[in-house]
XYZ file of C-alpha atoms in Angstrom:
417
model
C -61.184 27.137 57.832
C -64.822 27.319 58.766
C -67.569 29.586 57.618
C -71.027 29.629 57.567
C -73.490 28.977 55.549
C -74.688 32.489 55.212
C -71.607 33.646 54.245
C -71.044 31.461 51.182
C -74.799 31.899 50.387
C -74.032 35.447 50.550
C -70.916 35.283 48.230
C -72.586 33.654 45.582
C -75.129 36.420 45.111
C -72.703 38.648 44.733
C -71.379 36.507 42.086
C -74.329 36.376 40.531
C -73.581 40.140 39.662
C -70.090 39.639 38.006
C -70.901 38.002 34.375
C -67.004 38.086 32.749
C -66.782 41.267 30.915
C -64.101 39.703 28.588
C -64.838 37.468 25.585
C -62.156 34.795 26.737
C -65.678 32.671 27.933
C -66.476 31.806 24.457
C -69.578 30.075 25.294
C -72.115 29.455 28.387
C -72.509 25.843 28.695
C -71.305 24.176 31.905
C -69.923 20.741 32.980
C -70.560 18.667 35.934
C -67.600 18.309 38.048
C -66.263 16.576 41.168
C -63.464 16.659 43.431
C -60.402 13.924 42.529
C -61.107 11.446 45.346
C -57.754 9.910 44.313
C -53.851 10.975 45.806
C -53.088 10.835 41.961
C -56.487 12.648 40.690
C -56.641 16.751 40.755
C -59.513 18.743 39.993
C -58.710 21.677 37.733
C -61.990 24.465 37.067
C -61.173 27.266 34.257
C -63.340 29.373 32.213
C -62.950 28.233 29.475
C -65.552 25.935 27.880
C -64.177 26.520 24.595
C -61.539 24.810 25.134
C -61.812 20.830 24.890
C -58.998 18.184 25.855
C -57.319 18.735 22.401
C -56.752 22.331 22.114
C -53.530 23.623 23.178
C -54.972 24.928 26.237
C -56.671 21.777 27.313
C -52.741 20.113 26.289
C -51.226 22.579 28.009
C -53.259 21.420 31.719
C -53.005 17.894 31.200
C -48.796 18.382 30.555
C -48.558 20.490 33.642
C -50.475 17.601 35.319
C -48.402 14.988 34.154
C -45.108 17.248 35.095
C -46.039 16.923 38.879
C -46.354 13.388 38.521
C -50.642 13.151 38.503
C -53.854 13.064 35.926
C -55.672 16.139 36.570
C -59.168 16.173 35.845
C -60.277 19.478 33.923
C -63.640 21.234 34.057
C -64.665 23.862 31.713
C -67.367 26.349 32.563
C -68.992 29.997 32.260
C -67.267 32.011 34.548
C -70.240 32.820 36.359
C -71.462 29.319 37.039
C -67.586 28.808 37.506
C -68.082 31.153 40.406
C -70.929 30.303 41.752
C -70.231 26.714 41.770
C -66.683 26.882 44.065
C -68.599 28.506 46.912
C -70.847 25.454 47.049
C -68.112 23.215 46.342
C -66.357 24.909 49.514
C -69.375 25.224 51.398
C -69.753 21.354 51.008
C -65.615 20.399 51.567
C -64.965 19.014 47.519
C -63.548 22.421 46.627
C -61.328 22.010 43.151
C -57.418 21.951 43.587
C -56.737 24.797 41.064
C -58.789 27.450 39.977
C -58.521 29.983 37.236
C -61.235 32.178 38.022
C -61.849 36.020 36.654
C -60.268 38.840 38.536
C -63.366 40.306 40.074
C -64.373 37.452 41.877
C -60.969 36.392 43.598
C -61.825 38.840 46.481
C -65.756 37.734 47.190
C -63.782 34.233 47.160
C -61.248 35.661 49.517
C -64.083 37.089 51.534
C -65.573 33.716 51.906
C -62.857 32.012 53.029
C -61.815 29.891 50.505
C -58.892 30.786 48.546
C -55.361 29.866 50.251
C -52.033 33.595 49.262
C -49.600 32.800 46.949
C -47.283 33.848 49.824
C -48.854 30.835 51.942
C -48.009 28.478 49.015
C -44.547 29.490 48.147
C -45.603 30.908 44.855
C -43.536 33.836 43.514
C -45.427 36.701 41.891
C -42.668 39.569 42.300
C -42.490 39.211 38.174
C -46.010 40.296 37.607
C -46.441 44.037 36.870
C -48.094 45.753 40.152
C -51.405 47.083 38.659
C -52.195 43.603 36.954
C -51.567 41.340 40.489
C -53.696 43.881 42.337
C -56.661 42.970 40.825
C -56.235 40.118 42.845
C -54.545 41.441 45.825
C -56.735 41.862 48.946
C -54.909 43.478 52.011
C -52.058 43.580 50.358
C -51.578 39.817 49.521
C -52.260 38.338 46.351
C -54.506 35.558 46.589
C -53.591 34.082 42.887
C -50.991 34.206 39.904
C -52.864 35.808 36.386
C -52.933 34.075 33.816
C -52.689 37.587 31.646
C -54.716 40.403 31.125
C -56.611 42.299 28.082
C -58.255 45.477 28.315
C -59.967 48.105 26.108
C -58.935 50.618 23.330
C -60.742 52.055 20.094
C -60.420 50.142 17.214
C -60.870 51.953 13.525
C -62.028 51.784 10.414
C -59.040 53.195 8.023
C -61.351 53.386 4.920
C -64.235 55.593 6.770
C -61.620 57.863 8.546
C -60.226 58.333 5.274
C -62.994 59.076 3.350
C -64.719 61.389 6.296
C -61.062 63.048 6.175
C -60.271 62.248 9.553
C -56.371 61.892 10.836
C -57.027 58.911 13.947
C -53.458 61.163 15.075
C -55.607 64.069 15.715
C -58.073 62.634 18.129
C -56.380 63.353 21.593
C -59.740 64.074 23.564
C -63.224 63.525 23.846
C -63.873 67.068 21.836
C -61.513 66.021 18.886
C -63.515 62.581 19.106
C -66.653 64.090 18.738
C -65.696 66.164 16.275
C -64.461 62.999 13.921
C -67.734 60.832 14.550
C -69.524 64.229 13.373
C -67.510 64.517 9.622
C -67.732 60.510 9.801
C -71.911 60.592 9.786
C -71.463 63.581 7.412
C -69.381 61.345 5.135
C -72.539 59.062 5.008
C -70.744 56.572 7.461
C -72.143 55.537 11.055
C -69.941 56.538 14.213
C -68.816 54.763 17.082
C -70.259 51.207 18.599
C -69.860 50.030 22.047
C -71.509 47.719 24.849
C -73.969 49.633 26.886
C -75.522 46.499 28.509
C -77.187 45.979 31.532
C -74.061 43.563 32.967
C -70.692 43.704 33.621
C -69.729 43.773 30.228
C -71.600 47.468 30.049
C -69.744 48.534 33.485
C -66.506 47.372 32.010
C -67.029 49.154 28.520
C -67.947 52.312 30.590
C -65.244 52.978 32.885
C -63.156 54.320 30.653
C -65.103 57.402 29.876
C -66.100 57.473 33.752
C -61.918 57.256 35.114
C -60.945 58.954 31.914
C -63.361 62.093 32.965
C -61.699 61.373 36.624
C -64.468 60.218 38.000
C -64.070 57.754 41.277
C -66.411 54.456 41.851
C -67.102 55.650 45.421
C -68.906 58.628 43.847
C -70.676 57.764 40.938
C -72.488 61.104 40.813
C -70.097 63.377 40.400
C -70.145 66.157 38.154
C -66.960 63.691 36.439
C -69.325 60.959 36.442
C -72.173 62.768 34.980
C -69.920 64.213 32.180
C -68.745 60.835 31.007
C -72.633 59.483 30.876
C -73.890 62.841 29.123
C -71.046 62.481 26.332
C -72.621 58.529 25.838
C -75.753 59.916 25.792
C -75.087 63.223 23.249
C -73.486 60.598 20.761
C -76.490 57.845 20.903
C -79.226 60.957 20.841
C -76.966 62.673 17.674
C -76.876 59.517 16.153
C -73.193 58.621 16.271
C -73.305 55.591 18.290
C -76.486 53.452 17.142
C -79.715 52.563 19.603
C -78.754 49.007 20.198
C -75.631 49.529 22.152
C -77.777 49.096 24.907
C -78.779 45.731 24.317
C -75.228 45.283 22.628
C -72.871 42.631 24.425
C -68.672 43.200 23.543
C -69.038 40.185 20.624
C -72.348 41.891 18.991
C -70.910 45.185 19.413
C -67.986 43.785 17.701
C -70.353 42.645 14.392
C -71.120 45.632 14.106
C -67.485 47.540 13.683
C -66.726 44.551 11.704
C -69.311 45.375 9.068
C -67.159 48.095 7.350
C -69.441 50.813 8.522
C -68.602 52.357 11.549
C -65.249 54.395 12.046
C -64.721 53.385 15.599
C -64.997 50.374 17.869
C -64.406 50.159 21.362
C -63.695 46.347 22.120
C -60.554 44.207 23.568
C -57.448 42.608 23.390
C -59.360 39.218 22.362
C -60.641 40.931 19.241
C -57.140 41.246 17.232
C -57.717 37.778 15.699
C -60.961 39.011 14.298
C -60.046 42.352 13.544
C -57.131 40.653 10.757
C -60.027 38.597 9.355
C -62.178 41.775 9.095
C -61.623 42.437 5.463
C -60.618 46.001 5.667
C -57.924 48.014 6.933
C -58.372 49.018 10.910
C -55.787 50.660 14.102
C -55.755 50.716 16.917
C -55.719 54.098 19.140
C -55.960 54.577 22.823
C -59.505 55.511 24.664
C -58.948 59.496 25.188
C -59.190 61.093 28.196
C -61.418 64.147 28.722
C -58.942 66.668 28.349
C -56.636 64.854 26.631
C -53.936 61.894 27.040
C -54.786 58.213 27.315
C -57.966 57.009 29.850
C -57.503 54.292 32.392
C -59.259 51.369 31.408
C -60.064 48.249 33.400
C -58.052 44.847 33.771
C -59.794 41.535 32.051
C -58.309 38.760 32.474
C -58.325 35.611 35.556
C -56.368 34.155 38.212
C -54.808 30.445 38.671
C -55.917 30.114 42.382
C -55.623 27.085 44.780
C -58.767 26.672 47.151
C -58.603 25.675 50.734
C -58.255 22.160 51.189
C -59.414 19.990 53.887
C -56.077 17.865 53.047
C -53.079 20.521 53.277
C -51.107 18.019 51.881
C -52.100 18.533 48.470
C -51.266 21.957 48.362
C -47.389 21.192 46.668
C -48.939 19.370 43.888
C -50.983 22.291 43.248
C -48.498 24.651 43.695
C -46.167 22.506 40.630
C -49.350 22.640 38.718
C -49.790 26.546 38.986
C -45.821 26.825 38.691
C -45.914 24.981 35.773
C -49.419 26.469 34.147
C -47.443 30.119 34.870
C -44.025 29.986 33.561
C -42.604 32.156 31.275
C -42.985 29.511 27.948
C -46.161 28.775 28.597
C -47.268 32.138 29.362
C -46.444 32.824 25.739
C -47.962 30.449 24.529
C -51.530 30.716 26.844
C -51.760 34.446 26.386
C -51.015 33.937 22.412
C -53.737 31.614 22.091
C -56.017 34.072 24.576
C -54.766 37.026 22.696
C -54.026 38.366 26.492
C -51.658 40.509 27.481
C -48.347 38.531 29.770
C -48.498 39.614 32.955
C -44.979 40.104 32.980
C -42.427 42.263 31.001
C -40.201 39.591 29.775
C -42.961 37.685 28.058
C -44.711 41.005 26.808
C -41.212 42.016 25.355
C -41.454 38.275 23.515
C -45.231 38.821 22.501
C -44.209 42.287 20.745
C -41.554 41.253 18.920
C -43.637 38.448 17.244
C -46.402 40.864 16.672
C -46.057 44.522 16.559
C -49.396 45.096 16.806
C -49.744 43.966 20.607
C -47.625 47.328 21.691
C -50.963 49.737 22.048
C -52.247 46.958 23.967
C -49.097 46.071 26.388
C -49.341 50.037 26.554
C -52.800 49.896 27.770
C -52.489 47.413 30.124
C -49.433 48.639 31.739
C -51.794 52.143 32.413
C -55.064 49.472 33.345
C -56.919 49.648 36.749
C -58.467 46.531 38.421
C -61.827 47.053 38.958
C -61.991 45.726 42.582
C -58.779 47.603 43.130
C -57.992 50.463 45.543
C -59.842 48.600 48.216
C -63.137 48.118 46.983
C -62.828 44.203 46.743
C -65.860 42.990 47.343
C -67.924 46.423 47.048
C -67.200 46.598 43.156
C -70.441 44.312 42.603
C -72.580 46.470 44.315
C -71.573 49.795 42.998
C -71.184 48.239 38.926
C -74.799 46.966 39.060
C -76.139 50.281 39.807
C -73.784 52.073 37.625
C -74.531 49.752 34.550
C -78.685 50.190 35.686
C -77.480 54.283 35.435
C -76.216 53.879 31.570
C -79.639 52.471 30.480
C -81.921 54.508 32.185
C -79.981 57.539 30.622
C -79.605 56.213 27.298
C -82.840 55.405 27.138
C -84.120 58.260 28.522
C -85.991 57.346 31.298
C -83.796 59.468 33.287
C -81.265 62.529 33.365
C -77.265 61.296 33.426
C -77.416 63.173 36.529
C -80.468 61.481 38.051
C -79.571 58.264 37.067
C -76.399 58.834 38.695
C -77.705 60.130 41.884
C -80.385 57.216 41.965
C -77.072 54.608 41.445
C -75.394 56.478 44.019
C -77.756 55.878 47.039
C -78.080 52.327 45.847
C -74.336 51.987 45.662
C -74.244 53.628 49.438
C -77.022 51.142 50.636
C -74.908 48.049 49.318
C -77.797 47.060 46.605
C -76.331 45.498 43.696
């Protein structure tokens, strides 16, 4: 395929936007890299930097390498960088063979050109649960196979609930929510924590609330939208949720439920190894809805994906690579190491039954939404920007929710991320 310059150029402002909103990046530092010149060399990008040769990830590549009979040469990298750096890779024909890449960006990388459908390569993906594959599903193809997926919920302090005389069964809404953090600052205890920054990570941490009040990323000003903003902004102003979550990233946000002090904690998946080392006794519960049952939260997670190639011919060894990097065992093993959610129900069945305390989680995912889904693709960057720019100006109270809605809203409409 061709494309031109201004197109790729294009694509990698808009993933400029799209810093991972998951913690699987670990770190930001980035590699050089270069395409495997050699029949028996294949390039391999992932985000995951920390991850060197002898983990059981970095194992895990080099086996599925070996199993389709070459040496693949693996690059780790921040997933933005990750990003930014296939486009130009494309743009200049040394694209990498296989790419895990995070969800959001598979369809700007679609857009541009440069990423081949599963269908194309004879992959199978009819496995994968259907809300989990269409976060990388443009047109109604996939363009990749996930790797797994994490999400959000509200983790909890047992100790403060129990000393603010709070039953985490009773909280079913945002009212009986509010009403907890309330006894819980009474009790002498601090509230809720969360990531309010201005990135993805912010967007990501705030959808929730904003599809959980019904509120739809086409029209970030509705009266659903505002109502989701306003309750962020009653509990910062009434003290429940502290100042900082607005410079507050998912890991710092984390440090501060892990302290002991706050009753809730709205993080991921990729906390639960942290949470057991937290010293205290914590749940898990699901993020209410406004009125009651459990909110739709957003898909984490990435994509193996296999670039266009000038040389079609090395599309079956990639295809045995991403066979091999997907299957069922080592799935379990990936997404155990990850703390991710399988993509599939055979390997989530396997993850529960080694540890119970995955099943709000596989619950959560199985209700998740991809953020580019629905047909936004590549439109997501430029409405989360403004949306995340919204949360800050209200919480800081430079503007209304309302206003700050309505000013995201025209620069959603205008395409300005």
């Amino acid at each position: 395929m061709r494309h031109t310059r201004r197109t790729l150029l294009a694509a990698v402002a808009v993933i400029g936007t799209l810093a991972s909103a998951t913690a699987c990046g670990g770190g930001s530092g980035s590699s050089s890299s270069s395409s495997g010149k050699s029949g028996a060399t294949y390039t391999f990008w992932d985000p995951y930097p920390q991850f060197d040769a002898s983990s059981a990830w970095g194992k895990l590549v080099t086996k599925c390498g070996t199993d389709a009979g070459v040496k693949v040469k693996r690059t780790g990298m921040d997933t933005t960088d990750l990003g930014n750096k296939a486009l130009l890779a494309a743009q200049q024909g040394n694209a990498p063979d296989v790419m895990l890449v995070d969800n959001p960006v598979v369809s700007t990388l679609v857009e541009a050109g440069i990423l081949n459908k599963t269908s194309d390569l004879g992959l199978d993906t009819s496995a994968i649960q259907k809300n989990i594959i269409g976060a990388g599903t443009i047109d109604g193809s996939p363009y990749g196979v996930p790797i797994g997926a994490n999400t959000l919920a509200l983790y909890y302090n047992k100790k403060v609930l129990s000393a603010a005389h709070v039953d985490p069964a009773s909280i079913k809404d945002w009212a009986s929510l509010t009403a907890a953090l309330k006894k819980v600052k009474a009790a002498g205890k601090k509230g809720i924590t969360f990531s309010a920054i201005n990135t993805e990570e912010g967007s990501f941490q705030f959808l929730p609330w904003f599809w959980g009040a019904g509120g739809d990323l086409t029209k970030l000003n509705s009266a659903q939208g505002a109502a989701a903003l306003t309750l962020w902004k009653q509990w910062v102003d009434d003290g429940y949720a502290p100042k900082d979550v607005l410079q507050n990233t998912q890991t710092t946000s984390w440090q501060e439920f892990a302290t002991g002090d706050y009753a809730f904690g709205e993080n991921g998946t990729w906390q639960l190894g942290n949470a057991a080392k937290a010293g205290f006794p914590y749940g898990v519960i699901s993020i209410p809805g406004q009125s009651g049952g459990s909110a739709p939260v957003p898909t984490g997670g990435e994509f193996v994906t296999v670039p266009v190639q000038k040389d079609s011919s090395r599309y079956d060894v990639s295809k045995k690579i991403v066979t091999c990097l997907t299957s069922s065992a080592n799935l379990l093993s990936t997404d155990n190491t990850l703390m991710y959610v399988a993509p599939t129900q055979e390997v989530q069945a396997q993850q529960v039954k080694a540890n119970p305390q995955l099943k709000p989680w596989v619950d959560a995912v199985a209700a998740a939404r991809g953020r580019t889904s629905g047909g936004l693709g590549t439109k997501y960057p430029t409405i989360s920007q403004p949306m995340w720019t919204a949360v800050q100006s209200a919480l800081s109270g430079s503007k209304s929710p309302k206003d700050a809605l309505d000013t995201a809203q025209t620069a959603a409409a205008n395409g300005k991320s």
